[in-house]
Short mmCIF file of C-alpha atoms in Angstrom, two decimals:
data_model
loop_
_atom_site.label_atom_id
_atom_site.label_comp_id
_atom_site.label_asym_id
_atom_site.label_seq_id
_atom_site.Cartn_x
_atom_site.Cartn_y
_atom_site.Cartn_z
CA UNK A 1 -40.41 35.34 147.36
CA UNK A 2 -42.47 38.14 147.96
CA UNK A 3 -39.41 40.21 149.97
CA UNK A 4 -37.66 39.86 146.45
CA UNK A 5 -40.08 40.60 144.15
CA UNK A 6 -40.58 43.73 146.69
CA UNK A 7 -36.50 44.47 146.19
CA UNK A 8 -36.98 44.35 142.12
CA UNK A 9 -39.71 46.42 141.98
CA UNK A 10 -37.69 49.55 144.03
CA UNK A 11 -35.25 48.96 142.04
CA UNK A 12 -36.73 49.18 138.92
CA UNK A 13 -38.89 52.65 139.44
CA UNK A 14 -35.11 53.79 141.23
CA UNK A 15 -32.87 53.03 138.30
CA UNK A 16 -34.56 55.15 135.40
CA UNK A 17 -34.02 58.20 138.09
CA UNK A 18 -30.66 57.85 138.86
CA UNK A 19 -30.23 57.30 135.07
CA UNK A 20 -31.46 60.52 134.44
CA UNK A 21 -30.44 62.90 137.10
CA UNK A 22 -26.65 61.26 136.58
CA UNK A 23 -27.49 62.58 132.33
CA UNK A 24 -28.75 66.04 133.61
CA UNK A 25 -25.40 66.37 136.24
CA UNK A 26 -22.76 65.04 133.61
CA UNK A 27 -24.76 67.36 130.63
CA UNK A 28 -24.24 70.37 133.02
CA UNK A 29 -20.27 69.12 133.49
CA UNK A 30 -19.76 69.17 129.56
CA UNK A 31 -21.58 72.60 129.53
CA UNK A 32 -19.27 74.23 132.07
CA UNK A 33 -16.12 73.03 130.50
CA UNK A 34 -17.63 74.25 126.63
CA UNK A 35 -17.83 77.04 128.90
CA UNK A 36 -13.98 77.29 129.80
CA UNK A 37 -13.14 76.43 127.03
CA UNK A 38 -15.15 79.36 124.59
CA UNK A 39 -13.58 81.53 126.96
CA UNK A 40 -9.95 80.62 127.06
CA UNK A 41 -10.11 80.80 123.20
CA UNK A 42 -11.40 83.58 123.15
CA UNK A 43 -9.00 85.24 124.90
CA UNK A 44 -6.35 83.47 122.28
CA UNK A 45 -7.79 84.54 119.47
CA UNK A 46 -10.29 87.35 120.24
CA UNK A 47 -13.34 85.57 118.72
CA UNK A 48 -16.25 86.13 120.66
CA UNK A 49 -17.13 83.29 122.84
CA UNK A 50 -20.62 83.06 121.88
CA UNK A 51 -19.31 82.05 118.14
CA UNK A 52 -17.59 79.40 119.44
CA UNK A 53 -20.64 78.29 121.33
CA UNK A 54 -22.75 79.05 117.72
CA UNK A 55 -20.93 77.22 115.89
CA UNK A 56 -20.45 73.92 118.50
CA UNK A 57 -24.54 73.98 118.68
CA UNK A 58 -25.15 73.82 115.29
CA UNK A 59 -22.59 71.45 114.48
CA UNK A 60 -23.76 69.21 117.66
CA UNK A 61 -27.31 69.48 115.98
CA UNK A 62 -25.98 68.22 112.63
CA UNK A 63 -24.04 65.47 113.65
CA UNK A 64 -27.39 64.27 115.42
CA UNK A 65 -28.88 64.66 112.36
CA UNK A 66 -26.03 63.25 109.58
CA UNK A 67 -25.49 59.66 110.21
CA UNK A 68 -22.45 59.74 108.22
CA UNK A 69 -20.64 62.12 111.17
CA UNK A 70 -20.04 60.12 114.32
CA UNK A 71 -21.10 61.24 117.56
CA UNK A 72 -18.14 63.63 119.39
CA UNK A 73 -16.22 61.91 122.61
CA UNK A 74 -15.02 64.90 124.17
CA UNK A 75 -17.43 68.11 125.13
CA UNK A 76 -16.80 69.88 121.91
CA UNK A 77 -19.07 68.54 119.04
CA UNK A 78 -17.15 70.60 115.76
CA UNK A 79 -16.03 68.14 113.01
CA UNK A 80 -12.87 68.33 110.99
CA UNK A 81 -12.68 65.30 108.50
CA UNK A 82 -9.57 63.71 108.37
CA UNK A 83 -8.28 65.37 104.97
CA UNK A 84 -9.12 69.01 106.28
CA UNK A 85 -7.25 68.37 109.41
CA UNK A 86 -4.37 66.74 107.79
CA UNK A 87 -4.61 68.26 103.94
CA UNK A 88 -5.65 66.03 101.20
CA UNK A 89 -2.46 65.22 99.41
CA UNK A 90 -0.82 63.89 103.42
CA UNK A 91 0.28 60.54 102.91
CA UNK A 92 -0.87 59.90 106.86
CA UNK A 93 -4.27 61.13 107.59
CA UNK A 94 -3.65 60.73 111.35
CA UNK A 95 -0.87 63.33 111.18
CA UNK A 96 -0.72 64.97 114.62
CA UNK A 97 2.37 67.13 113.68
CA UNK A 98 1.72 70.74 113.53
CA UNK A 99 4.77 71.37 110.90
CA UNK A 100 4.08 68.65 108.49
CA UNK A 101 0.16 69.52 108.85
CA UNK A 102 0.98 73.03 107.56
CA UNK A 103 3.36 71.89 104.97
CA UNK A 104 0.44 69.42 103.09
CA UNK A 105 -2.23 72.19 103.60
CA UNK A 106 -3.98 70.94 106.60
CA UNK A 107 -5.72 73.19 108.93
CA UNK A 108 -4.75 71.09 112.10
CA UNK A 109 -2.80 73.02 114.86
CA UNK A 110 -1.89 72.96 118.72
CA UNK A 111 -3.90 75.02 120.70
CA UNK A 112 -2.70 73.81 124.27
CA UNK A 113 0.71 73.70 123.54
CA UNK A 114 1.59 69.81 123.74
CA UNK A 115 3.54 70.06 120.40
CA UNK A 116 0.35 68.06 118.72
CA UNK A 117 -2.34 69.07 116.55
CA UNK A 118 -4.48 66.54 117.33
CA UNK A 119 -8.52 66.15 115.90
CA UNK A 120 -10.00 64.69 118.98
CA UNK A 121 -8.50 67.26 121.21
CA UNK A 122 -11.37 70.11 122.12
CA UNK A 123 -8.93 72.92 122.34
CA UNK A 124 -6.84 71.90 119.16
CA UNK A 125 -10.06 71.78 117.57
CA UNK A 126 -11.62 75.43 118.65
CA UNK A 127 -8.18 77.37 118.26
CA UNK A 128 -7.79 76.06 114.74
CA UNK A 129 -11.66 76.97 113.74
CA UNK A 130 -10.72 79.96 115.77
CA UNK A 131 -7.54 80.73 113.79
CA UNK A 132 -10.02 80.80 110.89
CA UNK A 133 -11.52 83.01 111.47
CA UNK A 134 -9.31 85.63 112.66
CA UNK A 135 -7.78 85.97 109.66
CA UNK A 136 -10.72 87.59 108.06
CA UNK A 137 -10.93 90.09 111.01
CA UNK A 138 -12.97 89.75 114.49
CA UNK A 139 -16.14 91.86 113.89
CA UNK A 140 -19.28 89.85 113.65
CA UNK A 141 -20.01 90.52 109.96
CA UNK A 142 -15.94 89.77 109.27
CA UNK A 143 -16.53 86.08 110.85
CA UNK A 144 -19.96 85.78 109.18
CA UNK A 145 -17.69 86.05 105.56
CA UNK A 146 -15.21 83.65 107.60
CA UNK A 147 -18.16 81.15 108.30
CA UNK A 148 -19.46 81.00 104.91
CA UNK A 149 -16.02 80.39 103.37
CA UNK A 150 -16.06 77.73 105.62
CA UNK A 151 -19.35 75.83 105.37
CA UNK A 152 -20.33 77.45 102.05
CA UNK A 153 -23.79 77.68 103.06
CA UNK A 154 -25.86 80.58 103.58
CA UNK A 155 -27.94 78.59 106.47
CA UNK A 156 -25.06 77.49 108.25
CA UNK A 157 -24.18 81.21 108.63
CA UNK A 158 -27.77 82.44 109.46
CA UNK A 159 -28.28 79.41 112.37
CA UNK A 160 -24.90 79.81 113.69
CA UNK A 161 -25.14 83.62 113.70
CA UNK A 162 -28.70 83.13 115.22
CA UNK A 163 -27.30 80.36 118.24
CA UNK A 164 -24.29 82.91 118.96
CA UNK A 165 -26.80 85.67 118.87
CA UNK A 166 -28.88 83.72 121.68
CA UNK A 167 -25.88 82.60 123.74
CA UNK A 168 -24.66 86.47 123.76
CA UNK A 169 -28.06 87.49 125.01
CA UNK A 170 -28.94 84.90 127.66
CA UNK A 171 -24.92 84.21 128.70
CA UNK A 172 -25.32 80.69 129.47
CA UNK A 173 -25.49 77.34 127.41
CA UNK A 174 -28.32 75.72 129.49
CA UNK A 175 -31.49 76.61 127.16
CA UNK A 176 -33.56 73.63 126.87
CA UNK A 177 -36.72 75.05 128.48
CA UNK A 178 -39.87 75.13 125.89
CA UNK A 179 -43.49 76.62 126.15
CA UNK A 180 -46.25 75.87 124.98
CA UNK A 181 -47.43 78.22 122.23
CA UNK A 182 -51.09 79.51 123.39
CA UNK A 183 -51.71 80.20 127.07
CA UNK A 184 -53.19 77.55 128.91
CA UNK A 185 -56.07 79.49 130.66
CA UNK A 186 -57.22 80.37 126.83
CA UNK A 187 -59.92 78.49 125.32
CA UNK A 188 -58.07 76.35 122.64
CA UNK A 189 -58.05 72.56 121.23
CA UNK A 190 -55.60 71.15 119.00
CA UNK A 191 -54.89 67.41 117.31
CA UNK A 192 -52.54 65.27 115.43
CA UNK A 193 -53.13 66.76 112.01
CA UNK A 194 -49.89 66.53 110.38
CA UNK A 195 -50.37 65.34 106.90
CA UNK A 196 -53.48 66.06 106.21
CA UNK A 197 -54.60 66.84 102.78
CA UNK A 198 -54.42 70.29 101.93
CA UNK A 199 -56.28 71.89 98.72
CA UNK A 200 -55.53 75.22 98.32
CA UNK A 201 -52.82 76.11 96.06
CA UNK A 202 -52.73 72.96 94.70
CA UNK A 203 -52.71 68.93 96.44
CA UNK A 204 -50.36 69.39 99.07
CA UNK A 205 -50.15 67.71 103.19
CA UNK A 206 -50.27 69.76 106.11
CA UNK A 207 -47.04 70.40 107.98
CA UNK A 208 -47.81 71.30 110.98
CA UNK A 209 -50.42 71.02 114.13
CA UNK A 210 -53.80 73.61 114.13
CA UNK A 211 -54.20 74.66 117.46
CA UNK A 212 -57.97 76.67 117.40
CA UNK A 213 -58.33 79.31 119.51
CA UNK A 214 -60.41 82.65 119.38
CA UNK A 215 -58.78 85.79 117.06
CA UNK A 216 -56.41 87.36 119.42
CA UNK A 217 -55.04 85.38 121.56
CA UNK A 218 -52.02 85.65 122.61
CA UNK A 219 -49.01 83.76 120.57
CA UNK A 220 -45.74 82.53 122.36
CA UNK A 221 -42.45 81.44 121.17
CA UNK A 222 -41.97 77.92 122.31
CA UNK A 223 -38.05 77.85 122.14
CA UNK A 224 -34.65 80.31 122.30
CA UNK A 225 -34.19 81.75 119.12
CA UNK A 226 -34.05 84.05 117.44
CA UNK A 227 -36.42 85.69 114.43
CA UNK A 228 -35.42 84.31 110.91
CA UNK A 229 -38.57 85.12 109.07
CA UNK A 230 -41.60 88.17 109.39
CA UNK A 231 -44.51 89.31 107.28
CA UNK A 232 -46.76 87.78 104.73
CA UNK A 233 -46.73 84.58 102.42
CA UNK A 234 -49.98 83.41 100.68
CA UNK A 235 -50.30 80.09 102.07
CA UNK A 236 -49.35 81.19 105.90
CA UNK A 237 -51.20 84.61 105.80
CA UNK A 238 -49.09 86.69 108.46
CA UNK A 239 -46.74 84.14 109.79
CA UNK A 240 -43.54 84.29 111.63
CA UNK A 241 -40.79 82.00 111.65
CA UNK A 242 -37.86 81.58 114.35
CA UNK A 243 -34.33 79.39 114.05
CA UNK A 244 -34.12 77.98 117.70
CA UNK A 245 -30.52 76.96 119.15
CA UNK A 246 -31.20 73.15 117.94
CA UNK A 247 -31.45 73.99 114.25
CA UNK A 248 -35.48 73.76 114.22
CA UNK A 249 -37.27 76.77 112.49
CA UNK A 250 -40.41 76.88 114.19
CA UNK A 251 -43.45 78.53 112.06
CA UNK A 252 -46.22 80.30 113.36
CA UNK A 253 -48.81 80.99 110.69
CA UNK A 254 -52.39 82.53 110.52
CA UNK A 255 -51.43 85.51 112.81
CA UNK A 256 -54.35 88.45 113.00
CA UNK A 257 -50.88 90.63 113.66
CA UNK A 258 -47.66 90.87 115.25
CA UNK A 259 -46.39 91.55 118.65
CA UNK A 260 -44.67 95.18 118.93
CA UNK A 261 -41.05 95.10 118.80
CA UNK A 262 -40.98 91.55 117.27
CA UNK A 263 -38.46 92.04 113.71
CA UNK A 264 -36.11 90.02 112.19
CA UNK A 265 -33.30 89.45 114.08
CA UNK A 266 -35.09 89.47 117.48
CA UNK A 267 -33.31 87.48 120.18
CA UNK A 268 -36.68 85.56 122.16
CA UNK A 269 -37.21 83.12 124.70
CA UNK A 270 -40.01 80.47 125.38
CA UNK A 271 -43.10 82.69 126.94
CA UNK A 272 -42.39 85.73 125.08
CA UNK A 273 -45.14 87.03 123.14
CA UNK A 274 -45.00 87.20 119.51
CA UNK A 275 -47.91 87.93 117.95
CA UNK A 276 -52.13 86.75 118.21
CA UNK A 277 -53.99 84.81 116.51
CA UNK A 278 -56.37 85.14 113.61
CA UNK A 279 -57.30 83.58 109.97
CA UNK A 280 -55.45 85.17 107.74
CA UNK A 281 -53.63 83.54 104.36
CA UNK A 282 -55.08 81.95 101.47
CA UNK A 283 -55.07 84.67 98.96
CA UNK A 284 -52.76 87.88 98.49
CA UNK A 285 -52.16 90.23 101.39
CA UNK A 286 -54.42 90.91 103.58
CA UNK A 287 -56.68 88.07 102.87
CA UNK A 288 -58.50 86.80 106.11
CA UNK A 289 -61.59 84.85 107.15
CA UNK A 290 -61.34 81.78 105.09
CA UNK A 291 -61.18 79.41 107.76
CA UNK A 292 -61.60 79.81 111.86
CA UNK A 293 -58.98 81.24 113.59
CA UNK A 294 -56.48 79.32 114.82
CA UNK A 295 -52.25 78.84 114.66
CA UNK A 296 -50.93 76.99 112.22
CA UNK A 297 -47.57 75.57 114.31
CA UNK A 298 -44.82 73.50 111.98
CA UNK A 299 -40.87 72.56 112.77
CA UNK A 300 -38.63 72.62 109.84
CA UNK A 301 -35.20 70.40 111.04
CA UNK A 302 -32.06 71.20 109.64
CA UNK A 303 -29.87 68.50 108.77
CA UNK A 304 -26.78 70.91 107.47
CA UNK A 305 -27.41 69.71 104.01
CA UNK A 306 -31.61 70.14 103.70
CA UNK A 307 -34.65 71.10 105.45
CA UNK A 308 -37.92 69.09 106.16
CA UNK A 309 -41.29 69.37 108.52
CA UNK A 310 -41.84 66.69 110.93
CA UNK A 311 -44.97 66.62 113.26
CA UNK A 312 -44.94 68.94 115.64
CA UNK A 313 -47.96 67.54 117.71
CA UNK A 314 -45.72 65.05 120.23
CA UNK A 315 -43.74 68.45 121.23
CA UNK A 316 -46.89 70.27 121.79
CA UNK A 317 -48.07 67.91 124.08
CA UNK A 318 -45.11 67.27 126.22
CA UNK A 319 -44.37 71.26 126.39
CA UNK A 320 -48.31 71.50 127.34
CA UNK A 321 -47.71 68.89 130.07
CA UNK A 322 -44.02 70.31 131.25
CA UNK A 323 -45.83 73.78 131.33
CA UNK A 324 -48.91 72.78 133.32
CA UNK A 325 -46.45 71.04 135.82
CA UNK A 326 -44.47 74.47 135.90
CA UNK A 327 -47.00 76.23 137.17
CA UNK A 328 -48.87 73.73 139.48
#
């Protein structure tokens, strides 16, 4: 009895590892063929492959977000709905045929050549958002105009421009590394204090997680992204906000001043400086000192249609712990 019980109990603390390490090989698979793929259209249609990659990020973070959007089968997550594929007024909605596609409106076509326009095929799929595209030209700000006639929202266009800006800089799709956002030889202490009651400016909760610390010390990005958001709000004091790859604007509030070289637009990675902290906010610019210094730290999640905070504290902690074990 014992020699079993022995047998279960390897195989229990063995089966959640092979579990994950077969996740982490066949997520590195699907991120070498996106790969091949953003490549081989963009040699078809001379759209950068980094916006194909933009665009398939945000739409894989909104169809984790939507439940109305099912979850993609093959490696490319961009959704067509059956009446843009096929055109509204198609009598059959599961119209494959490139001809009869284009004659009811649809934007279906065949982009590997098997004579089918088929939704569920990745390449069909990227050479018709592709095909888009081209047609209003193949600089970035000529697909930015492309992507908002598309989506017909202004965040779509500023998260997708910001994920293809990232993928561009860093030339790969495997960016799921996060730090923790003070350094961990500083003096700092932090706790769950998302939704707290908040007085100033009127009743209000607290989105986000205070992490104390003394003025100036040092302020890191916690994520790829890139800078959506710089300068001074009331509330925030000198804050600084950045769009990571996942749709997440991460806010960093309270600063005592920036990091040199940090503007809108910035490309930055998890470690990277950003700015310090301090006590500023509560009052018109420049106010300071109304509370100890510390970073306010909130994530805004994008779910393609709105924005809300959720608590930021269960992050912190496992990008403390994943950090401390980095460097052990």
């Amino acid at each position: 009895m014992r020699k079993y019980c022995f047998l279960i109990l390897i195989l229990f603390l063995l089966f959640p590892a092979n579990i994950s390490l077969s996740a982490e090989v066949n997520e590195d698979e699907l991120r070498a063929r996106r790969m091949v793929l953003f490549h081989s259209m963009e040699t078809l249609t001379q759209v950068p492959w980094y916006i194909y990659a933009g665009i398939d990020q945000y739409e894989r973070s909104i169809r984790r977000s939507q439940k109305d959007i099912p979850r993609e089968k093959g490696a490319i997550a961009i959704y067509l709905s059956k009446e843009q594929w096929s055109g509204e007024a198609n009598p059959n909605q599961e119209d494959s045929s490139p001809e009869s596609i284009s004659f009811f409106g649809g934007m279906g076509l065949d982009g590997n050549g098997d004579g089918k326009a088929d939704r569920t095929d990745d390449e069909d799929v990227l050479y018709t958002i592709g095909n888009f595209l081209k047609h209003y030209g193949t600089s970035l700000e000529d697909i930015r105009i492309g992507l908002w006639d598309y989506y017909h929202r202004d965040q779509a266009v500023r998260t997708i421009s910001s994920n293809s800006a990232v993928y561009r800089t860093f030339q790969t799709l495997k960016l799921d590394k996060h730090a923790f956002p003070v350094p961990l030889q500083a003096n700092y202490s932090y706790r769950s204090t998302w939704g707290d009651r908040r007085g100033w400016g009127g009743l209000r909760i607290h989105e986000g997680t205070d992490i104390f610390a003394s003025y100036g010390v040092a302020v890191k990005a916690t994520s790829y992204g890139t800078v959506e958001t710089k300068g001074w709000n009331e509330y925030g004091g000198w804050r600084i906000g950045i769009r990571d790859i996942d749709g997440n604007y991460h806010y960093y509030a309270h600063l005592n001043g920036f990091e040199k070289g940090i503007e809108k637009g910035r490309v930055v990675q998890p470690g990277e400086v950003i700015g310090y902290v301090g006590s500023s906010g509560y009052g018109p610019e420049g106010t300071a000192g109304k509370f100890p210094p510390h970073l306010h730290y909130g994530i805004y999640k994008d779910n393609g249609r709105t924005e809300w905070s959720y608590d930021p504290y269960p992050s912190l902690r496992l990008w403390e712990r994943q950090e401390r074990s980095r460097s052990r």
